[in-house]
JSON list of C-alpha atoms and ligand atoms in Angstrom, two decimals:
[
{"chain": "A", "resi": 20, "resn": "UNK", "atom": "CA", "xyz": [71.73, 126.49, 92.51]},
{"chain": "A", "resi": 21, "resn": "UNK", "atom": "CA", "xyz": [73.52, 126.53, 89.40]},
{"chain": "A", "resi": 22, "resn": "UNK", "atom": "CA", "xyz": [75.15, 124.11, 88.17]},
{"chain": "A", "resi": 23, "resn": "UNK", "atom": "CA", "xyz": [77.74, 127.27, 86.27]},
{"chain": "A", "resi": 24, "resn": "UNK", "atom": "CA", "xyz": [78.89, 128.25, 89.80]},
{"chain": "A", "resi": 25, "resn": "UNK", "atom": "CA", "xyz": [81.65, 125.66, 89.94]},
{"chain": "A", "resi": 26, "resn": "UNK", "atom": "CA", "xyz": [84.64, 126.52, 91.47]},
{"chain": "A", "resi": 27, "resn": "UNK", "atom": "CA", "xyz": [87.13, 123.88, 90.61]},
{"chain": "A", "resi": 28, "resn": "UNK", "atom": "CA", "xyz": [89.23, 125.40, 88.77]},
{"chain": "A", "resi": 29, "resn": "UNK", "atom": "CA", "xyz": [91.27, 123.10, 85.68]},
{"chain": "A", "resi": 30, "resn": "UNK", "atom": "CA", "xyz": [94.94, 121.56, 87.54]},
{"chain": "A", "resi": 31, "resn": "UNK", "atom": "CA", "xyz": [97.89, 121.71, 85.27]},
{"chain": "A", "resi": 32, "resn": "UNK", "atom": "CA", "xyz": [98.15, 118.47, 83.50]},
{"chain": "A", "resi": 33, "resn": "UNK", "atom": "CA", "xyz": [100.82, 117.27, 84.77]},
{"chain": "A", "resi": 34, "resn": "UNK", "atom": "CA", "xyz": [102.82, 115.90, 81.54]},
{"chain": "A", "resi": 35, "resn": "UNK", "atom": "CA", "xyz": [105.69, 116.46, 83.70]},
{"chain": "A", "resi": 36, "resn": "UNK", "atom": "CA", "xyz": [105.46, 114.20, 86.05]},
{"chain": "A", "resi": 37, "resn": "UNK", "atom": "CA", "xyz": [106.14, 110.68, 83.59]},
{"chain": "A", "resi": 38, "resn": "UNK", "atom": "CA", "xyz": [108.40, 110.08, 80.42]},
{"chain": "A", "resi": 39, "resn": "UNK", "atom": "CA", "xyz": [107.66, 109.96, 77.40]},
{"chain": "A", "resi": 40, "resn": "UNK", "atom": "CA", "xyz": [104.71, 107.76, 76.55]},
{"chain": "A", "resi": 41, "resn": "UNK", "atom": "CA", "xyz": [106.33, 106.38, 74.07]},
{"chain": "A", "resi": 42, "resn": "UNK", "atom": "CA", "xyz": [109.28, 104.81, 76.12]},
{"chain": "A", "resi": 43, "resn": "UNK", "atom": "CA", "xyz": [107.18, 103.62, 79.03]},
{"chain": "A", "resi": 44, "resn": "UNK", "atom": "CA", "xyz": [106.06, 99.81, 78.20]},
{"chain": "A", "resi": 45, "resn": "UNK", "atom": "CA", "xyz": [102.79, 98.70, 77.82]},
{"chain": "A", "resi": 46, "resn": "UNK", "atom": "CA", "xyz": [101.52, 96.80, 81.34]},
{"chain": "A", "resi": 47, "resn": "UNK", "atom": "CA", "xyz": [102.85, 92.74, 81.41]},
{"chain": "A", "resi": 48, "resn": "UNK", "atom": "CA", "xyz": [101.90, 92.07, 84.39]},
{"chain": "A", "resi": 49, "resn": "UNK", "atom": "CA", "xyz": [98.25, 92.95, 84.56]},
{"chain": "A", "resi": 50, "resn": "UNK", "atom": "CA", "xyz": [94.97, 91.43, 82.61]},
{"chain": "A", "resi": 51, "resn": "UNK", "atom": "CA", "xyz": [95.06, 91.77, 79.00]},
{"chain": "A", "resi": 52, "resn": "UNK", "atom": "CA", "xyz": [92.06, 93.41, 77.08]},
{"chain": "A", "resi": 53, "resn": "UNK", "atom": "CA", "xyz": [90.41, 90.15, 76.59]},
{"chain": "A", "resi": 54, "resn": "UNK", "atom": "CA", "xyz": [90.81, 89.30, 80.23]},
{"chain": "A", "resi": 55, "resn": "UNK", "atom": "CA", "xyz": [89.22, 92.18, 80.93]},
{"chain": "A", "resi": 56, "resn": "UNK", "atom": "CA", "xyz": [86.82, 91.45, 78.49]},
{"chain": "A", "resi": 57, "resn": "UNK", "atom": "CA", "xyz": [85.65, 88.35, 79.31]},
{"chain": "A", "resi": 58, "resn": "UNK", "atom": "CA", "xyz": [85.38, 89.44, 83.28]},
{"chain": "A", "resi": 59, "resn": "UNK", "atom": "CA", "xyz": [82.47, 91.86, 81.58]},
{"chain": "A", "resi": 60, "resn": "UNK", "atom": "CA", "xyz": [80.83, 89.39, 79.82]},
{"chain": "A", "resi": 61, "resn": "UNK", "atom": "CA", "xyz": [80.49, 87.00, 82.81]},
{"chain": "A", "resi": 62, "resn": "UNK", "atom": "CA", "xyz": [79.69, 89.79, 85.14]},
{"chain": "A", "resi": 63, "resn": "UNK", "atom": "CA", "xyz": [76.80, 91.04, 82.91]},
{"chain": "A", "resi": 64, "resn": "UNK", "atom": "CA", "xyz": [75.38, 87.41, 82.80]},
{"chain": "A", "resi": 65, "resn": "UNK", "atom": "CA", "xyz": [75.21, 87.31, 86.58]},
{"chain": "A", "resi": 66, "resn": "UNK", "atom": "CA", "xyz": [71.70, 88.69, 86.95]},
{"chain": "A", "resi": 67, "resn": "UNK", "atom": "CA", "xyz": [71.10, 89.07, 90.47]},
{"chain": "A", "resi": 68, "resn": "UNK", "atom": "CA", "xyz": [74.15, 91.65, 90.43]},
{"chain": "A", "resi": 69, "resn": "UNK", "atom": "CA", "xyz": [73.10, 93.52, 87.82]},
{"chain": "A", "resi": 70, "resn": "UNK", "atom": "CA", "xyz": [69.47, 93.64, 89.42]},
{"chain": "A", "resi": 71, "resn": "UNK", "atom": "CA", "xyz": [71.25, 95.10, 91.69]},
{"chain": "A", "resi": 72, "resn": "UNK", "atom": "CA", "xyz": [71.98, 98.31, 90.69]},
{"chain": "A", "resi": 73, "resn": "UNK", "atom": "CA", "xyz": [69.89, 101.22, 91.40]},
{"chain": "A", "resi": 74, "resn": "UNK", "atom": "CA", "xyz": [68.51, 102.66, 88.16]},
{"chain": "A", "resi": 75, "resn": "UNK", "atom": "CA", "xyz": [67.29, 106.26, 87.79]},
{"chain": "A", "resi": 76, "resn": "UNK", "atom": "CA", "xyz": [66.12, 108.31, 85.39]},
{"chain": "A", "resi": 77, "resn": "UNK", "atom": "CA", "xyz": [67.44, 110.83, 85.79]},
{"chain": "A", "resi": 78, "resn": "UNK", "atom": "CA", "xyz": [70.75, 110.28, 85.80]},
{"chain": "A", "resi": 79, "resn": "UNK", "atom": "CA", "xyz": [73.11, 107.67, 85.28]},
{"chain": "A", "resi": 80, "resn": "UNK", "atom": "CA", "xyz": [74.35, 105.28, 88.81]},
{"chain": "A", "resi": 81, "resn": "UNK", "atom": "CA", "xyz": [76.85, 103.57, 89.64]},
{"chain": "A", "resi": 82, "resn": "UNK", "atom": "CA", "xyz": [78.87, 99.85, 91.31]},
{"chain": "A", "resi": 83, "resn": "UNK", "atom": "CA", "xyz": [82.64, 99.67, 91.69]},
{"chain": "A", "resi": 84, "resn": "UNK", "atom": "CA", "xyz": [83.40, 95.93, 91.23]},
{"chain": "A", "resi": 85, "resn": "UNK", "atom": "CA", "xyz": [86.83, 94.03, 91.96]},
{"chain": "A", "resi": 86, "resn": "UNK", "atom": "CA", "xyz": [88.75, 93.59, 88.66]},
{"chain": "A", "resi": 87, "resn": "UNK", "atom": "CA", "xyz": [90.11, 90.73, 87.63]},
{"chain": "A", "resi": 88, "resn": "UNK", "atom": "CA", "xyz": [94.14, 91.67, 88.18]},
{"chain": "A", "resi": 89, "resn": "UNK", "atom": "CA", "xyz": [93.67, 95.14, 90.20]},
{"chain": "A", "resi": 90, "resn": "UNK", "atom": "CA", "xyz": [92.46, 96.16, 87.67]},
{"chain": "A", "resi": 91, "resn": "UNK", "atom": "CA", "xyz": [89.28, 99.09, 87.96]},
{"chain": "A", "resi": 92, "resn": "UNK", "atom": "CA", "xyz": [85.29, 97.66, 87.67]},
{"chain": "A", "resi": 93, "resn": "UNK", "atom": "CA", "xyz": [81.83, 99.20, 87.33]},
{"chain": "A", "resi": 94, "resn": "UNK", "atom": "CA", "xyz": [78.43, 98.16, 86.71]},
{"chain": "A", "resi": 95, "resn": "UNK", "atom": "CA", "xyz": [76.96, 101.60, 85.21]},
{"chain": "A", "resi": 96, "resn": "UNK", "atom": "CA", "xyz": [73.42, 102.51, 84.61]},
{"chain": "A", "resi": 97, "resn": "UNK", "atom": "CA", "xyz": [72.30, 104.82, 81.96]},
{"chain": "A", "resi": 98, "resn": "UNK", "atom": "CA", "xyz": [68.68, 106.26, 81.62]},
{"chain": "A", "resi": 99, "resn": "UNK", "atom": "CA", "xyz": [67.42, 106.89, 77.81]},
{"chain": "A", "resi": 100, "resn": "UNK", "atom": "CA", "xyz": [69.19, 110.24, 76.19]},
{"chain": "A", "resi": 101, "resn": "UNK", "atom": "CA", "xyz": [72.38, 109.70, 78.17]},
{"chain": "A", "resi": 102, "resn": "UNK", "atom": "CA", "xyz": [76.13, 109.24, 77.05]},
{"chain": "A", "resi": 103, "resn": "UNK", "atom": "CA", "xyz": [79.50, 110.30, 77.98]},
{"chain": "A", "resi": 104, "resn": "UNK", "atom": "CA", "xyz": [80.61, 113.01, 75.57]},
{"chain": "A", "resi": 105, "resn": "UNK", "atom": "CA", "xyz": [83.99, 112.35, 73.63]},
{"chain": "A", "resi": 106, "resn": "UNK", "atom": "CA", "xyz": [86.98, 110.65, 75.95]},
{"chain": "A", "resi": 107, "resn": "UNK", "atom": "CA", "xyz": [89.58, 107.91, 75.81]},
{"chain": "A", "resi": 108, "resn": "UNK", "atom": "CA", "xyz": [91.39, 106.42, 79.83]},
{"chain": "A", "resi": 109, "resn": "UNK", "atom": "CA", "xyz": [93.98, 107.69, 78.70]},
{"chain": "A", "resi": 110, "resn": "UNK", "atom": "CA", "xyz": [97.30, 104.53, 79.68]},
{"chain": "A", "resi": 111, "resn": "UNK", "atom": "CA", "xyz": [94.65, 102.07, 81.20]},
{"chain": "A", "resi": 112, "resn": "UNK", "atom": "CA", "xyz": [93.25, 99.37, 78.21]},
{"chain": "A", "resi": 113, "resn": "UNK", "atom": "CA", "xyz": [89.97, 98.32, 79.00]},
{"chain": "A", "resi": 114, "resn": "UNK", "atom": "CA", "xyz": [86.98, 96.88, 77.70]},
{"chain": "A", "resi": 115, "resn": "UNK", "atom": "CA", "xyz": [83.17, 97.78, 78.34]},
{"chain": "A", "resi": 116, "resn": "UNK", "atom": "CA", "xyz": [80.07, 94.89, 77.32]},
{"chain": "A", "resi": 117, "resn": "UNK", "atom": "CA", "xyz": [76.37, 95.70, 77.75]},
{"chain": "A", "resi": 118, "resn": "UNK", "atom": "CA", "xyz": [74.04, 93.55, 80.01]},
{"chain": "A", "resi": 119, "resn": "UNK", "atom": "CA", "xyz": [70.90, 95.17, 79.14]},
{"chain": "A", "resi": 120, "resn": "UNK", "atom": "CA", "xyz": [69.65, 97.63, 76.87]},
{"chain": "A", "resi": 121, "resn": "UNK", "atom": "CA", "xyz": [71.92, 98.95, 73.65]},
{"chain": "A", "resi": 122, "resn": "UNK", "atom": "CA", "xyz": [74.40, 101.26, 74.26]},
{"chain": "A", "resi": 123, "resn": "UNK", "atom": "CA", "xyz": [76.34, 103.44, 71.45]},
{"chain": "A", "resi": 124, "resn": "UNK", "atom": "CA", "xyz": [79.92, 103.14, 71.19]},
{"chain": "A", "resi": 125, "resn": "UNK", "atom": "CA", "xyz": [81.12, 105.85, 68.92]},
{"chain": "A", "resi": 126, "resn": "UNK", "atom": "CA", "xyz": [84.76, 106.16, 68.41]},
{"chain": "A", "resi": 127, "resn": "UNK", "atom": "CA", "xyz": [88.31, 106.53, 66.32]},
{"chain": "A", "resi": 128, "resn": "UNK", "atom": "CA", "xyz": [89.60, 104.51, 64.30]},
{"chain": "A", "resi": 129, "resn": "UNK", "atom": "CA", "xyz": [93.22, 105.92, 64.67]},
{"chain": "A", "resi": 130, "resn": "UNK", "atom": "CA", "xyz": [95.84, 106.64, 67.27]},
{"chain": "A", "resi": 131, "resn": "UNK", "atom": "CA", "xyz": [96.09, 110.62, 68.35]},
{"chain": "A", "resi": 132, "resn": "UNK", "atom": "CA", "xyz": [99.05, 112.42, 69.24]},
{"chain": "A", "resi": 133, "resn": "UNK", "atom": "CA", "xyz": [99.06, 112.24, 73.13]},
{"chain": "A", "resi": 134, "resn": "UNK", "atom": "CA", "xyz": [100.10, 115.33, 74.13]},
{"chain": "A", "resi": 135, "resn": "UNK", "atom": "CA", "xyz": [101.07, 119.10, 72.95]},
{"chain": "A", "resi": 136, "resn": "UNK", "atom": "CA", "xyz": [97.42, 120.19, 71.25]},
{"chain": "A", "resi": 137, "resn": "UNK", "atom": "CA", "xyz": [94.09, 121.12, 72.56]},
{"chain": "A", "resi": 138, "resn": "UNK", "atom": "CA", "xyz": [92.15, 121.46, 68.33]},
{"chain": "A", "resi": 139, "resn": "UNK", "atom": "CA", "xyz": [92.76, 118.15, 66.24]},
{"chain": "A", "resi": 140, "resn": "UNK", "atom": "CA", "xyz": [91.40, 117.97, 62.71]},
{"chain": "A", "resi": 141, "resn": "UNK", "atom": "CA", "xyz": [90.51, 114.39, 61.81]},
{"chain": "A", "resi": 142, "resn": "UNK", "atom": "CA", "xyz": [91.37, 112.62, 59.48]},
{"chain": "A", "resi": 143, "resn": "UNK", "atom": "CA", "xyz": [87.92, 110.79, 56.86]},
{"chain": "A", "resi": 144, "resn": "UNK", "atom": "CA", "xyz": [87.07, 107.97, 57.26]},
{"chain": "A", "resi": 145, "resn": "UNK", "atom": "CA", "xyz": [88.24, 107.13, 60.94]},
{"chain": "A", "resi": 146, "resn": "UNK", "atom": "CA", "xyz": [84.81, 107.67, 62.12]},
{"chain": "A", "resi": 147, "resn": "UNK", "atom": "CA", "xyz": [83.12, 104.43, 63.23]},
{"chain": "A", "resi": 148, "resn": "UNK", "atom": "CA", "xyz": [80.52, 103.61, 65.58]},
{"chain": "A", "resi": 149, "resn": "UNK", "atom": "CA", "xyz": [78.48, 100.41, 66.82]},
{"chain": "A", "resi": 150, "resn": "UNK", "atom": "CA", "xyz": [75.62, 99.47, 68.50]},
{"chain": "A", "resi": 151, "resn": "UNK", "atom": "CA", "xyz": [75.85, 96.93, 71.70]},
{"chain": "A", "resi": 152, "resn": "UNK", "atom": "CA", "xyz": [73.09, 94.91, 72.46]},
{"chain": "A", "resi": 153, "resn": "UNK", "atom": "CA", "xyz": [73.17, 92.20, 75.47]},
{"chain": "A", "resi": 154, "resn": "UNK", "atom": "CA", "xyz": [76.34, 90.30, 75.89]},
{"chain": "A", "resi": 155, "resn": "UNK", "atom": "CA", "xyz": [77.66, 92.75, 73.70]},
{"chain": "A", "resi": 156, "resn": "UNK", "atom": "CA", "xyz": [80.53, 94.30, 73.98]},
{"chain": "A", "resi": 157, "resn": "UNK", "atom": "CA", "xyz": [84.46, 95.52, 73.27]},
{"chain": "A", "resi": 158, "resn": "UNK", "atom": "CA", "xyz": [87.87, 95.29, 74.16]},
{"chain": "A", "resi": 159, "resn": "UNK", "atom": "CA", "xyz": [89.95, 98.61, 73.67]},
{"chain": "A", "resi": 160, "resn": "UNK", "atom": "CA", "xyz": [94.39, 99.58, 73.82]},
{"chain": "A", "resi": 161, "resn": "UNK", "atom": "CA", "xyz": [95.35, 102.24, 75.15]},
{"chain": "A", "resi": 162, "resn": "UNK", "atom": "CA", "xyz": [94.29, 106.40, 74.14]},
{"chain": "A", "resi": 163, "resn": "UNK", "atom": "CA", "xyz": [91.08, 104.81, 72.62]},
{"chain": "A", "resi": 164, "resn": "UNK", "atom": "CA", "xyz": [88.49, 107.58, 72.02]},
{"chain": "A", "resi": 165, "resn": "UNK", "atom": "CA", "xyz": [85.07, 106.96, 72.07]},
{"chain": "A", "resi": 166, "resn": "UNK", "atom": "CA", "xyz": [82.19, 108.68, 73.03]},
{"chain": "A", "resi": 167, "resn": "UNK", "atom": "CA", "xyz": [79.16, 105.93, 74.54]},
{"chain": "A", "resi": 168, "resn": "UNK", "atom": "CA", "xyz": [74.93, 106.55, 74.81]},
{"chain": "A", "resi": 169, "resn": "UNK", "atom": "CA", "xyz": [72.30, 105.05, 75.30]},
{"chain": "A", "resi": 170, "resn": "UNK", "atom": "CA", "xyz": [70.22, 106.82, 72.41]},
{"chain": "A", "resi": 171, "resn": "UNK", "atom": "CA", "xyz": [67.20, 104.46, 73.56]},
{"chain": "A", "resi": 172, "resn": "UNK", "atom": "CA", "xyz": [63.91, 106.77, 74.06]},
{"chain": "A", "resi": 173, "resn": "UNK", "atom": "CA", "xyz": [62.49, 104.46, 76.83]},
{"chain": "A", "resi": 174, "resn": "UNK", "atom": "CA", "xyz": [64.64, 101.26, 78.14]},
{"chain": "A", "resi": 175, "resn": "UNK", "atom": "CA", "xyz": [67.28, 101.69, 80.48]},
{"chain": "A", "resi": 176, "resn": "UNK", "atom": "CA", "xyz": [70.94, 99.61, 80.27]},
{"chain": "A", "resi": 177, "resn": "UNK", "atom": "CA", "xyz": [73.17, 98.58, 82.16]},
{"chain": "A", "resi": 178, "resn": "UNK", "atom": "CA", "xyz": [77.05, 97.76, 81.24]},
{"chain": "A", "resi": 179, "resn": "UNK", "atom": "CA", "xyz": [79.73, 96.37, 82.89]},
{"chain": "A", "resi": 180, "resn": "UNK", "atom": "CA", "xyz": [82.94, 98.09, 82.99]},
{"chain": "A", "resi": 181, "resn": "UNK", "atom": "CA", "xyz": [87.03, 97.11, 83.49]},
{"chain": "A", "resi": 182, "resn": "UNK", "atom": "CA", "xyz": [90.00, 99.16, 83.22]},
{"chain": "A", "resi": 183, "resn": "UNK", "atom": "CA", "xyz": [93.40, 98.28, 83.49]},
{"chain": "A", "resi": 184, "resn": "UNK", "atom": "CA", "xyz": [95.95, 100.21, 84.85]},
{"chain": "A", "resi": 185, "resn": "UNK", "atom": "CA", "xyz": [92.76, 101.58, 87.75]},
{"chain": "A", "resi": 186, "resn": "UNK", "atom": "CA", "xyz": [91.89, 105.05, 85.98]},
{"chain": "A", "resi": 187, "resn": "UNK", "atom": "CA", "xyz": [95.11, 106.93, 85.98]},
{"chain": "A", "resi": 188, "resn": "UNK", "atom": "CA", "xyz": [92.92, 110.19, 84.37]},
{"chain": "A", "resi": 189, "resn": "UNK", "atom": "CA", "xyz": [90.51, 110.75, 81.34]},
{"chain": "A", "resi": 190, "resn": "UNK", "atom": "CA", "xyz": [90.78, 113.34, 79.11]},
{"chain": "A", "resi": 191, "resn": "UNK", "atom": "CA", "xyz": [87.03, 115.07, 78.08]},
{"chain": "A", "resi": 192, "resn": "UNK", "atom": "CA", "xyz": [87.01, 116.17, 74.08]},
{"chain": "A", "resi": 193, "resn": "UNK", "atom": "CA", "xyz": [84.54, 118.28, 72.25]},
{"chain": "A", "resi": 194, "resn": "UNK", "atom": "CA", "xyz": [83.65, 117.57, 68.80]},
{"chain": "A", "resi": 195, "resn": "UNK", "atom": "CA", "xyz": [82.07, 119.63, 66.21]},
{"chain": "A", "resi": 196, "resn": "UNK", "atom": "CA", "xyz": [82.23, 117.53, 62.83]},
{"chain": "A", "resi": 197, "resn": "UNK", "atom": "CA", "xyz": [85.53, 116.71, 61.99]},
{"chain": "A", "resi": 198, "resn": "UNK", "atom": "CA", "xyz": [87.48, 119.33, 65.00]},
{"chain": "A", "resi": 199, "resn": "UNK", "atom": "CA", "xyz": [88.22, 117.38, 67.70]},
{"chain": "A", "resi": 200, "resn": "UNK", "atom": "CA", "xyz": [88.98, 120.17, 70.87]},
{"chain": "A", "resi": 201, "resn": "UNK", "atom": "CA", "xyz": [91.33, 118.61, 74.07]},
{"chain": "A", "resi": 202, "resn": "UNK", "atom": "CA", "xyz": [88.51, 120.47, 76.72]},
{"chain": "A", "resi": 203, "resn": "UNK", "atom": "CA", "xyz": [89.74, 118.95, 80.58]},
{"chain": "A", "resi": 204, "resn": "UNK", "atom": "CA", "xyz": [91.80, 116.16, 82.22]},
{"chain": "A", "resi": 205, "resn": "UNK", "atom": "CA", "xyz": [90.02, 114.42, 85.11]},
{"chain": "A", "resi": 206, "resn": "UNK", "atom": "CA", "xyz": [91.23, 112.52, 88.55]},
{"chain": "A", "resi": 207, "resn": "UNK", "atom": "CA", "xyz": [88.13, 108.59, 88.20]},
{"chain": "A", "resi": 208, "resn": "UNK", "atom": "CA", "xyz": [86.73, 111.09, 91.16]},
{"chain": "A", "resi": 209, "resn": "UNK", "atom": "CA", "xyz": [85.70, 113.61, 89.04]},
{"chain": "A", "resi": 210, "resn": "UNK", "atom": "CA", "xyz": [83.91, 111.78, 87.03]},
{"chain": "A", "resi": 211, "resn": "UNK", "atom": "CA", "xyz": [82.92, 109.20, 89.02]},
{"chain": "B", "resi": 305, "resn": "LIG", "atom": "FE1", "xyz": [85.34, 105.56, 77.97]}
]
């Protein structure tokens, strides 16, 4: 069967269902990004849990975890050469940390307009890259735009991720040079 035969239409973005992001207060009762990163660090140190993740050379694998304070957490296995593509997590804050192998993160050090655009020409100088070896991770705020890759030719990577509030949506982008294009908005169940 061809993967291109998927009939799923792209759902409209429910922009009218929520007020402007500027009027939505940051979550005050949930865990902070630093606490999510602490959770990722503690979890990555659990060798038994990390070893329990099935690894598949053909694609990413994952286990849902109980994150702190009602957050959504995942253990993810990355075969060599896999990556997420550019995306953000809308209004969720988060953190991730490498448990084994090495991950590369490309990110944008700029806050993008949240709505009302389809393509955006990125300003020079906002690209960031970091390499995360075992025990290294990062926390991020709302609307963090990034892609995560395992660039290794032969080594699997495993990482721990946590998000709060639990992922309401993921916006996916394509990128050609400096031009970022919004491709689709996914719900977490599409992403898993
Ligand atoms: Fe992400």
